[in-house]
CSV table of C-alpha atoms in Angstrom, one decimal:
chain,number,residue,atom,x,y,z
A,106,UNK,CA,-5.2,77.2,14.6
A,107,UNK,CA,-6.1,80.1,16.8
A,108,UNK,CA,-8.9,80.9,19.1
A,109,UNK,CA,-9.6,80.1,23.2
A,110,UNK,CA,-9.3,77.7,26.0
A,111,UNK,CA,-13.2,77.8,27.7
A,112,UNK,CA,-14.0,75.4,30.5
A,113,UNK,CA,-16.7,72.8,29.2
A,114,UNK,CA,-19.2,74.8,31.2
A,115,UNK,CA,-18.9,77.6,28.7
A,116,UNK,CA,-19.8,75.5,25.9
A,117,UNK,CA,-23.3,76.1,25.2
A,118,UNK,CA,-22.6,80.0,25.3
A,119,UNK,CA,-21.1,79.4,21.9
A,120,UNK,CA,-23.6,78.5,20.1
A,121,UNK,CA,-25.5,81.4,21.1
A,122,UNK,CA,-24.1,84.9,21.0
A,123,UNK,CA,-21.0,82.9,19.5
A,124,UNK,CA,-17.0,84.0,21.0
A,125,UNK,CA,-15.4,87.9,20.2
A,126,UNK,CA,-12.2,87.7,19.1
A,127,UNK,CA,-10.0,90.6,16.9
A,128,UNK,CA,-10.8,90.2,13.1
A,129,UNK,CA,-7.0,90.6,13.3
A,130,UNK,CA,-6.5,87.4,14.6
A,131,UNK,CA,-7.3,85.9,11.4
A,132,UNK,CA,-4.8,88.0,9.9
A,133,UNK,CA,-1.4,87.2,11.7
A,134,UNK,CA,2.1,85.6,9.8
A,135,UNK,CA,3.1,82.5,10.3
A,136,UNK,CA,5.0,83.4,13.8
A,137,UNK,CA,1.4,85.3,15.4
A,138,UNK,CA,2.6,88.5,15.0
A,139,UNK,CA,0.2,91.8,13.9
A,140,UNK,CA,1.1,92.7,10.3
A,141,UNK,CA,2.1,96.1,10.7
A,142,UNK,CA,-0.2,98.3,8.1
A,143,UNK,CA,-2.9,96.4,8.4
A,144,UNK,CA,-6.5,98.3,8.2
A,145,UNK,CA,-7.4,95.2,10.5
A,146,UNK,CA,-5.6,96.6,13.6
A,147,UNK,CA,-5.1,100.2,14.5
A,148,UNK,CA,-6.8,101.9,11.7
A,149,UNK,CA,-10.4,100.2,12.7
A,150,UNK,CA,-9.5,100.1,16.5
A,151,UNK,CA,-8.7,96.5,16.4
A,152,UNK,CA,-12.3,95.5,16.6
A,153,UNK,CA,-13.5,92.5,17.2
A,154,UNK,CA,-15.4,89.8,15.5
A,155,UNK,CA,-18.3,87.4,16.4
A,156,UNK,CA,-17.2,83.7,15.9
A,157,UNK,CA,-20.0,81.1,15.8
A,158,UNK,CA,-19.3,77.5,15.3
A,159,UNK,CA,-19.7,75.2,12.1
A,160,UNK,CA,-21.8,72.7,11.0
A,161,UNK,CA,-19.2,70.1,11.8
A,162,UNK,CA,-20.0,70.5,15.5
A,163,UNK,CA,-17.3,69.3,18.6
A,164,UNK,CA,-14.7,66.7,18.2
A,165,UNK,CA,-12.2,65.5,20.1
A,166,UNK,CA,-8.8,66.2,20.6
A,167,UNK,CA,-6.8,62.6,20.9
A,168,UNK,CA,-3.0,64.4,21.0
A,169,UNK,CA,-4.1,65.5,24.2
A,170,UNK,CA,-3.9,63.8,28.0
A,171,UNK,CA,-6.9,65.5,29.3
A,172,UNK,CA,-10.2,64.5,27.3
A,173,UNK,CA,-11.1,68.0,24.8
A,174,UNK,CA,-12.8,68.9,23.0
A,175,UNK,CA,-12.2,71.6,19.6
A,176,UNK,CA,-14.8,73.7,18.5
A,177,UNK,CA,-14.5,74.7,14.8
A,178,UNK,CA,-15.6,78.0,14.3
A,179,UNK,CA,-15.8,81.1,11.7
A,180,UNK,CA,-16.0,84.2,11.5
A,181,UNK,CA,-18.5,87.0,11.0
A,182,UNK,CA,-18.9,90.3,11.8
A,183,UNK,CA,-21.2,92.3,13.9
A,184,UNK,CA,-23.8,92.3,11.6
A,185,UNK,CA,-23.7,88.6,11.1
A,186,UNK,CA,-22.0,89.3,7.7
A,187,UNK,CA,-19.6,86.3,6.7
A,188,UNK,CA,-15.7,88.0,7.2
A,189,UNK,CA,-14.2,88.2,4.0
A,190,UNK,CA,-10.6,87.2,5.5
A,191,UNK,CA,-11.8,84.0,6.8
A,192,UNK,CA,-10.5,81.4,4.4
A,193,UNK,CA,-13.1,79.0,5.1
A,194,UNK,CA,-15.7,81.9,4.1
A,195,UNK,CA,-13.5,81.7,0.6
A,196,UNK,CA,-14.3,78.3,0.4
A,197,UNK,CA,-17.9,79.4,1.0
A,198,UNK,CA,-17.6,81.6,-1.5
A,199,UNK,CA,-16.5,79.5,-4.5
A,200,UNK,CA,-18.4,76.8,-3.4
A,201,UNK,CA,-21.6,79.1,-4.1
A,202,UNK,CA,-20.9,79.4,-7.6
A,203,UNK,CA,-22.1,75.5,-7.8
A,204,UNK,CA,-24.9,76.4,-5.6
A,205,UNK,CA,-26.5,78.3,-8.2
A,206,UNK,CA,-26.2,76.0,-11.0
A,207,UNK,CA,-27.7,72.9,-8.4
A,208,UNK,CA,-24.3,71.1,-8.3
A,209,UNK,CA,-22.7,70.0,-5.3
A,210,UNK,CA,-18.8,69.0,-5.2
A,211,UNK,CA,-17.2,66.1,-3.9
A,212,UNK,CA,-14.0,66.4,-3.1
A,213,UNK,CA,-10.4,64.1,-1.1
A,214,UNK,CA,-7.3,64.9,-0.3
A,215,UNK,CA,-4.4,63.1,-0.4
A,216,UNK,CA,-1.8,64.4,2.7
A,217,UNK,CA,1.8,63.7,2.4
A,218,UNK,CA,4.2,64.5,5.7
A,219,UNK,CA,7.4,63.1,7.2
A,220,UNK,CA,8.3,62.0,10.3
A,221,UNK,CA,11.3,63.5,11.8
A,222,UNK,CA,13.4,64.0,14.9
A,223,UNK,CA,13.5,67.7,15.6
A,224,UNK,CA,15.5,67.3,18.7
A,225,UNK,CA,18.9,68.8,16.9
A,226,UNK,CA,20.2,71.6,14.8
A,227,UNK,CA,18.8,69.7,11.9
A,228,UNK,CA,16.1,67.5,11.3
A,229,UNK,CA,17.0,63.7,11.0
A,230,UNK,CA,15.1,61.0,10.0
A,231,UNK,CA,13.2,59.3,12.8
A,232,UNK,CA,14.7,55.8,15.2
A,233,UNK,CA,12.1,52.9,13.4
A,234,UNK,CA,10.4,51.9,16.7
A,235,UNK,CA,11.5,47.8,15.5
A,236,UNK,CA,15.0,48.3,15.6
A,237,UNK,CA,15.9,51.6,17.5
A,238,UNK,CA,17.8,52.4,14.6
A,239,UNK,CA,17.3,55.8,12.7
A,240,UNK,CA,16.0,55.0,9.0
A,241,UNK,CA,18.6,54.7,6.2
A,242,UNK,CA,16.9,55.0,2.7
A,243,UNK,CA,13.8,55.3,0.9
A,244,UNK,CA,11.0,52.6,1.1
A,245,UNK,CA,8.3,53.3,-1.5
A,246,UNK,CA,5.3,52.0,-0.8
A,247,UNK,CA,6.7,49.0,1.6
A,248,UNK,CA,4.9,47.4,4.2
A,249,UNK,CA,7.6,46.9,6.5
A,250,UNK,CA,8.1,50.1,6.9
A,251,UNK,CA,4.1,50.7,8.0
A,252,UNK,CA,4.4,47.8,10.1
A,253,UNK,CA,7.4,49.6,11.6
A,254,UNK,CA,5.4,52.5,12.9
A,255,UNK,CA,2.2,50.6,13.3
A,256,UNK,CA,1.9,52.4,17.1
A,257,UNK,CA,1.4,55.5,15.5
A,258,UNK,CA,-0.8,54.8,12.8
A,259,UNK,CA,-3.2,52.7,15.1
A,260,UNK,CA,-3.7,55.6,17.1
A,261,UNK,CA,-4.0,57.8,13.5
A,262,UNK,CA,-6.9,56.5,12.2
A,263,UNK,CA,-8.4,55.7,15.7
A,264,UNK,CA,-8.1,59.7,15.9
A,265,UNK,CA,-9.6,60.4,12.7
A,266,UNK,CA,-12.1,57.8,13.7
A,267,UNK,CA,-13.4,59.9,16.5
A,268,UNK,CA,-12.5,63.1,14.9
A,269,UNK,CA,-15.1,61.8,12.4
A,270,UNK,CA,-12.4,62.4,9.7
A,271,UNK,CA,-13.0,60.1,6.7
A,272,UNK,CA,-9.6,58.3,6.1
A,273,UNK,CA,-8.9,55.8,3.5
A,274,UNK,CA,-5.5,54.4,3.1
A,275,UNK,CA,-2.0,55.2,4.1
A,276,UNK,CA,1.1,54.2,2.0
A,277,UNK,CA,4.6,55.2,2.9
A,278,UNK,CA,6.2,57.5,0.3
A,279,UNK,CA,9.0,58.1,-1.2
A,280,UNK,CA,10.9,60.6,0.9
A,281,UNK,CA,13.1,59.5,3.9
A,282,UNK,CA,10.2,59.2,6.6
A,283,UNK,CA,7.5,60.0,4.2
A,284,UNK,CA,3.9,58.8,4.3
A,285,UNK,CA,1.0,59.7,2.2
A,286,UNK,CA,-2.3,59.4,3.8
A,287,UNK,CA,-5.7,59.4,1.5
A,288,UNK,CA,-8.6,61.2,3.0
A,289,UNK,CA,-12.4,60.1,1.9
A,290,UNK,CA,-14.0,61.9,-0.7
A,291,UNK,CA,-17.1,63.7,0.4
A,292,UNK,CA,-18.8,67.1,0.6
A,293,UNK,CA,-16.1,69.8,-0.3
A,294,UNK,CA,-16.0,71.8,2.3
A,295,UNK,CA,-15.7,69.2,5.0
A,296,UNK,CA,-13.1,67.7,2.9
A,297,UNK,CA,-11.2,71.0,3.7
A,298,UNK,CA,-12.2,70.5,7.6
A,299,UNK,CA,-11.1,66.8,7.2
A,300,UNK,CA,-7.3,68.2,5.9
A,301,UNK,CA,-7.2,71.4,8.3
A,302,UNK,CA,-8.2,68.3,11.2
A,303,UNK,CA,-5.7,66.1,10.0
A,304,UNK,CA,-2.9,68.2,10.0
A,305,UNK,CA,-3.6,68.8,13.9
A,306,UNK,CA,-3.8,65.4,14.5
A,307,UNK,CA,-1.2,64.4,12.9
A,308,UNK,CA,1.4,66.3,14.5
A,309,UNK,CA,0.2,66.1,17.7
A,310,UNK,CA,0.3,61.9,17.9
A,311,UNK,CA,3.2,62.2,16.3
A,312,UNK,CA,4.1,64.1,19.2
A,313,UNK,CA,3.4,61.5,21.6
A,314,UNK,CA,5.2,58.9,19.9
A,315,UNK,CA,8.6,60.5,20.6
A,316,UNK,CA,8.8,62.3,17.0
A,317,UNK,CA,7.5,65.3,15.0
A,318,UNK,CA,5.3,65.2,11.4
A,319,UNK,CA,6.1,67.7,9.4
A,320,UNK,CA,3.7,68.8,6.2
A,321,UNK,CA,6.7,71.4,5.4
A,322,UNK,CA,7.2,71.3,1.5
A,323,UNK,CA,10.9,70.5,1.4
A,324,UNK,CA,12.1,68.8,4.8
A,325,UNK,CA,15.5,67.9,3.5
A,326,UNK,CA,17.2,69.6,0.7
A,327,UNK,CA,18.1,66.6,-1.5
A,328,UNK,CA,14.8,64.3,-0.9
A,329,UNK,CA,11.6,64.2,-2.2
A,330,UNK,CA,9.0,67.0,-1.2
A,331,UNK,CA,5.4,67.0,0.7
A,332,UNK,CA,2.2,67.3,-1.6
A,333,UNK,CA,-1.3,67.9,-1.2
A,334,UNK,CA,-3.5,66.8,-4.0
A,335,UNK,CA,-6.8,67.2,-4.1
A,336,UNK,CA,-9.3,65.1,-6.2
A,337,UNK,CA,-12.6,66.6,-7.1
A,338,UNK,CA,-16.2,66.0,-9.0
A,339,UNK,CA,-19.5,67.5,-9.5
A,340,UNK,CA,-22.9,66.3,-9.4
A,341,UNK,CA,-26.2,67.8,-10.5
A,342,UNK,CA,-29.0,67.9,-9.0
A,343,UNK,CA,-30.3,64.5,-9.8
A,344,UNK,CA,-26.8,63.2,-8.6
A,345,UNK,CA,-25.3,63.2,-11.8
A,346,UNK,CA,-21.4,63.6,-12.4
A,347,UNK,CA,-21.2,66.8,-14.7
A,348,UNK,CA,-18.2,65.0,-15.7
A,349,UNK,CA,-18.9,61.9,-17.1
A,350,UNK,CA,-20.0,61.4,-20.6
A,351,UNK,CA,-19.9,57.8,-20.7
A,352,UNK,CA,-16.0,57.8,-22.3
A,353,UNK,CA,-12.3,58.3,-20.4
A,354,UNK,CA,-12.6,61.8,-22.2
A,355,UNK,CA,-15.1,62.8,-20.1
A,356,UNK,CA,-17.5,65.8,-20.7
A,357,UNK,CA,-17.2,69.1,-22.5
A,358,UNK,CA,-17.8,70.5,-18.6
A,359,UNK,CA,-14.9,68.5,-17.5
A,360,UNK,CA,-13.2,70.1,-20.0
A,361,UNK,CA,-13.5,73.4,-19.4
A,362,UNK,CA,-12.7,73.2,-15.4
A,363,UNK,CA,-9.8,72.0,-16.7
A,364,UNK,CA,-8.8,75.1,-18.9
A,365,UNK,CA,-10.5,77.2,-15.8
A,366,UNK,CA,-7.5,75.5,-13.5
A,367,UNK,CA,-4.6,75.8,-15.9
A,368,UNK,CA,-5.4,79.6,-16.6
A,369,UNK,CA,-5.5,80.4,-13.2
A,370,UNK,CA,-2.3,78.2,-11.6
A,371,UNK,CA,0.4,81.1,-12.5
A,372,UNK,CA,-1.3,83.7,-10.7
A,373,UNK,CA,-2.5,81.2,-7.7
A,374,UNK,CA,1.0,79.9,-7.2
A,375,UNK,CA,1.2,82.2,-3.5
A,376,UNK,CA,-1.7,79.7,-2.8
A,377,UNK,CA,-0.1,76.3,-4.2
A,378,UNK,CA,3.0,77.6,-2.2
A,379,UNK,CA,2.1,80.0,0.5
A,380,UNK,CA,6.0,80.6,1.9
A,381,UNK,CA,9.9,81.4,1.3
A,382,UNK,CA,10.9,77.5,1.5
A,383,UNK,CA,7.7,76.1,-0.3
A,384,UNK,CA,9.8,77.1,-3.6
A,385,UNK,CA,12.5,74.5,-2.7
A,386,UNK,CA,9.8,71.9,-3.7
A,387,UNK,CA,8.8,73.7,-7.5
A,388,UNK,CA,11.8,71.9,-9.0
A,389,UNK,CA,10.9,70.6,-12.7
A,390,UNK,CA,11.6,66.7,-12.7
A,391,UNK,CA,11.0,65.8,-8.8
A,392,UNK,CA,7.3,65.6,-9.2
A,393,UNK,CA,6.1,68.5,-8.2
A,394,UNK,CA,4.7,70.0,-11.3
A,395,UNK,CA,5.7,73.8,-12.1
A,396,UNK,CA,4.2,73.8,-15.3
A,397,UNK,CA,0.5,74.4,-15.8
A,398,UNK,CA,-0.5,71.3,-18.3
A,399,UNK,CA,-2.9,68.7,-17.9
A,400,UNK,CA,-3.2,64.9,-19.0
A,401,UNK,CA,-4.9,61.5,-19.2
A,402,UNK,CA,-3.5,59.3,-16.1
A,403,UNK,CA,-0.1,61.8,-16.7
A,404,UNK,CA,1.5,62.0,-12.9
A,405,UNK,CA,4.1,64.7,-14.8
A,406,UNK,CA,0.6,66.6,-15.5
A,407,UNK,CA,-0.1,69.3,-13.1
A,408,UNK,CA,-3.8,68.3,-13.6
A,409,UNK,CA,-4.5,64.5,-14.4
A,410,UNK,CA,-7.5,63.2,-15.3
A,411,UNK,CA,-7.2,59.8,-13.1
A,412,UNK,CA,-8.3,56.2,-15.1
A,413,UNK,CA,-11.6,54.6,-14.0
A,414,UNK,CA,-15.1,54.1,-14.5
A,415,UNK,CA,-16.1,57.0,-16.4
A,416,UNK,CA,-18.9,57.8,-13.5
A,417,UNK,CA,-16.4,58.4,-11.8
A,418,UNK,CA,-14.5,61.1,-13.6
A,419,UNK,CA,-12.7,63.3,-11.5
A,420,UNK,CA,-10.0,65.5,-11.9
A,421,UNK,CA,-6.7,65.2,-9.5
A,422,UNK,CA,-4.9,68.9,-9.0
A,423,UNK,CA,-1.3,68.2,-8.4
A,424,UNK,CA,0.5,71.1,-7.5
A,425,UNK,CA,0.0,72.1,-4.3
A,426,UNK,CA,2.6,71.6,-1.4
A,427,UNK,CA,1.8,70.0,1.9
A,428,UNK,CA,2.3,73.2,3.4
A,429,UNK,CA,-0.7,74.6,2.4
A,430,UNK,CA,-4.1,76.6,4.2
A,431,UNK,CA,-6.7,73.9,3.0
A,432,UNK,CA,-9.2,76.4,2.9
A,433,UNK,CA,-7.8,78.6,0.9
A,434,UNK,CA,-6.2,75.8,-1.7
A,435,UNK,CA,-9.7,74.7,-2.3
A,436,UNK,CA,-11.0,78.1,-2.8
A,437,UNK,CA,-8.5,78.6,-5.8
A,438,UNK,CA,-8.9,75.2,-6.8
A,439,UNK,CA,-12.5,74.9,-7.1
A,440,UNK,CA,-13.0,79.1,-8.0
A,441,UNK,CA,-10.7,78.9,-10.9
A,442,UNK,CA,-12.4,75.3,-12.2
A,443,UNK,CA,-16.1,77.1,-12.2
A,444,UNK,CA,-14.5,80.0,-14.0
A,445,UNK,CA,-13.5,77.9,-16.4
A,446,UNK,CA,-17.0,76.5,-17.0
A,447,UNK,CA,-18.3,80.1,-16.9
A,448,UNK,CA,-16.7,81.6,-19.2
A,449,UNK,CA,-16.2,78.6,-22.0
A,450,UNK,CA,-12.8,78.0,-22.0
A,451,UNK,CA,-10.8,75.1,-24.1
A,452,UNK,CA,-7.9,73.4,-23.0
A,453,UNK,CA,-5.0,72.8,-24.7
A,454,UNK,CA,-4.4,69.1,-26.3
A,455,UNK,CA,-3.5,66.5,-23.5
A,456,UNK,CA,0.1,66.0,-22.8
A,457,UNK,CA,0.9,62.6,-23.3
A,458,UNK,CA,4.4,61.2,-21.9
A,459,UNK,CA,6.8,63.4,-19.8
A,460,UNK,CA,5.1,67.1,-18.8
A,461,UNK,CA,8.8,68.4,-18.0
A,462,UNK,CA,9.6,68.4,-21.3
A,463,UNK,CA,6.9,70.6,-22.8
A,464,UNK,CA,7.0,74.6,-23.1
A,465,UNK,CA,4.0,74.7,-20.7
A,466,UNK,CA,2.5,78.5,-18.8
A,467,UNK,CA,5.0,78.3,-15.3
A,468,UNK,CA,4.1,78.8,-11.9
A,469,UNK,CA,5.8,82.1,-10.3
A,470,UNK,CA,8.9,80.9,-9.9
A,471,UNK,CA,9.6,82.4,-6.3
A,472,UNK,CA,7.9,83.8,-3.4
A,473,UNK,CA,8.4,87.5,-4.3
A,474,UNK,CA,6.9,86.7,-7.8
A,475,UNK,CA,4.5,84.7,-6.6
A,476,UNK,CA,2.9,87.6,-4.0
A,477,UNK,CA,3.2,90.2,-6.8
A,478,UNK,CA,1.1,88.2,-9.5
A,479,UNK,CA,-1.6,87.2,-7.1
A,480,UNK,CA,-1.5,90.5,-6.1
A,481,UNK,CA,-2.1,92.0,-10.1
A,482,UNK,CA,-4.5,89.1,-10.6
A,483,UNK,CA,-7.8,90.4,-11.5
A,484,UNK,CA,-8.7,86.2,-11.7
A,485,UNK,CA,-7.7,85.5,-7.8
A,486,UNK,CA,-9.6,89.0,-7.3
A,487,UNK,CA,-12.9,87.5,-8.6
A,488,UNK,CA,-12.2,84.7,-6.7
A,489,UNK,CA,-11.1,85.2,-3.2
A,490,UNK,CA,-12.3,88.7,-3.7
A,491,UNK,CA,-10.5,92.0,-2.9
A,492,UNK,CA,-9.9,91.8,0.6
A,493,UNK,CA,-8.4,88.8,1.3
A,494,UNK,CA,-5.9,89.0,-1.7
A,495,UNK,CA,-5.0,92.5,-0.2
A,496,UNK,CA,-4.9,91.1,3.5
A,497,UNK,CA,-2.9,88.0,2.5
A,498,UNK,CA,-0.2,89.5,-0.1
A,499,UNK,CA,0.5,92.1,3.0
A,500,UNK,CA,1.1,89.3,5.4
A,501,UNK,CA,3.3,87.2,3.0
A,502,UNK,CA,5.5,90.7,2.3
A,503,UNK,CA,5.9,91.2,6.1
A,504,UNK,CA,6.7,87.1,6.6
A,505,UNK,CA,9.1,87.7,3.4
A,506,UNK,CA,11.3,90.9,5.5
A,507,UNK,CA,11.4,88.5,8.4
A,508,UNK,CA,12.5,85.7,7.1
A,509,UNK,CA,15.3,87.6,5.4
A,510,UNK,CA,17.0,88.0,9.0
A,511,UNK,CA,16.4,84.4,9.9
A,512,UNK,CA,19.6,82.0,8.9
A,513,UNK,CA,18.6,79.9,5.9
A,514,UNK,CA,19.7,76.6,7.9
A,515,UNK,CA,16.8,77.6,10.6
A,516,UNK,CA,13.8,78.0,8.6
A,517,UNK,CA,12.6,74.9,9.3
A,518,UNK,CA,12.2,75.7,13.0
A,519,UNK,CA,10.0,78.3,12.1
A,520,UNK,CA,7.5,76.1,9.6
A,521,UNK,CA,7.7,72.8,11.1
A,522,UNK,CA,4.9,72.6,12.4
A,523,UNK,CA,3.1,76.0,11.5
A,524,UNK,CA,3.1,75.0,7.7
């Protein structure tokens, strides 16, 4: 998050003639700094842009001592023309695309993180609040272990309560420390301000229980990683899934967002895993998919096509860290699906058992890669348009030739809680 501190006196000044701030704010790496080269800075005279907020209006801020309240806001230019580099103004974009046929997407998130003490050289699992002990082992889905941090998830969904963030349930995962909390399904775009919101709010309680959360990709070498799925369906006009055609199949539409995902995941791979230690997560058997396949209730499947009532069909992308720009992840997502429905596409044939085990289209198998094939895409291009994939493939290359003079065993102090 970027942007101001305003007294509440301010407030109603923003709804007006809005806040100026640089455009180039919206284009900084992951430690704030100006990308050097970018036409965003000294070759336009660092000018600014008009921020004006968004429909979802003032909430709260419960991380903090001093009642707050946060703004969301987005960018536009002086002529009141939406800024391309704003990822939620991606979002905007793809989401358009359904516009025009009279569909409207639903869409949840499911938000993976670990707590973790942060106080040493290394991250270490967090003291369970019950025994003042410092966990031991995994503890998929147990209730104890819930019950164990019940402080801090009282005050979780008391946040996303007033936050107005629709949360559903919250298991503990299978990583040392890991949870998995399932956000509501609802209109897509505020299920991308539900996850962006979430992420705050999650590390900053966390905060004030004594411990960091961490959505970082790979917190320890040797234990599981942090996803983000995201779970979407469409509905015509009369309130219709597109999807559903009254079998598990599903409909020939379904069909072809399918295809329009799996073509595009290779060349969207910067977006599924956005920097240098996201990679430590695309390793083929630890569920996170790297190959771009899809199945019928397949959790090896990079897309799965969850089990249900067929009205509600809905299709579960997989690969995406918890590291991610939620924004931009849906943008992908949901641009590369409508493609897909655009221009006709076929799947390939289900993939029935393990997904590891199939010669499958991979994801870019490092960060270099990745930046250089979003960069050629002509797909993420028609997308996100030209702009941001210049704007963003400059930033990673600059965060890229930083990182290299950073110790290996001190990235996570730079992504813990920027990822």
């Amino acid at each position: 998050m970027r942007g101001k501190r305003l007294p509440a006196a301010a407030a109603p000044k923003l709804g007006g003639a809005g806040l100026r701030m640089p455009l180039s704010a919206l284009n900084v790496d992951v430690w704030g700094s100006d990308i050097e080269g970018s036409p965003l800075v000294f070759e336009t005279g660092d000018q600014d842009g008009v921020l004006f907020p968004t429909d979802r209006g003032p909430v709260p801020m419960p991380w903090l001592e001093t009642a707050s309240a946060l703004v969301p806001m987005w960018m536009f230019d002086e002529a009141g023309t939406p800024f391309a580099g704003d990822p939620r103004h991606a979002l905007a974009r793809a989401l358009g695309a359904y516009t025009a046929r009279g569909w409207r997407v639903l869409a949840a998130t499911e938000m993976e993180f670990t707590l973790v003490d942060d106080s040493g050289e290394a991250l270490r699992p967090p003291v369970n609040p019950q025994t003042g002990r410092r966990l031991q082992g995994h503890a998929i889905l147990s209730i104890r272990q819930l019950d164990a941090f019940d402080a801090f998830f009282t005050d979780l969904y008391a946040g996303c309560a007033a936050m107005g963030i629709a949360v559903d349930s919250a298991i503990s995962e299978s990583g040392l420390g890991q949870f998995e909390v399932t956000l509501g399904h609802r209109d897509a775009m505020a299920a991308a301000d539900d996850a962006w919101l979430f992420k705050a709010l999650a590390r900053g309680l966390a905060r004030r229980h004594g411990m960091a959360a961490t959505f970082l990709a790979k917190p320890y070498p040797d234990d599981a990683g942090n996803g983000m799925h995201v779970h979407f369906s469409v509905l015509d006009a009369e309130g219709r899934n597109v999807f559903d055609d009254g079998t598990a199949a599903g409909s020939d539409i379904l069909r072809q967002a399918v295809a329009g995902c799996l073509r595009a995941m290779p060349d969207s791979t910067l977006i599924l895993a956005p920097h240098g230690p996201s990679y430590a997560r695309l390793v083929p058997g630890a569920h996170a998919p790297t190959g771009a396949g899809w199945g019928y209730d397949n959790r090896t499947a990079a897309i799965r096509i969850p089990a249900g009532p067929a009205k509600a069909r809905r299709i579960e992308h997989r690969a995406a860290g918890g590291d991610i720009n939620p924004y931009l992840l849906l943008a992908a997502i949901l641009g590369a699906a409508i493609s897909g429905v655009e221009d006709g596409l076929a799947p390939p044939e289900p993939i029935a058992g393990n997904a590891y085990e199939r010669d499958l289209p991979q994801m870019a198998g490092d960060w270099a890669e990745a930046v250089a094939r979003f960069e050629g895409s002509a797909l993420m291009r028609r997308i996100l348009g030209d702009a941001l994939v210049a704007n963003l493939c400059m930033t990673k290359r600059q965060e890229m030739r930083r990182l290299a003079e950073v110790p290996p065993e001190r990235h996570w102090q730079i992504y813990l809680e920027t990822a």
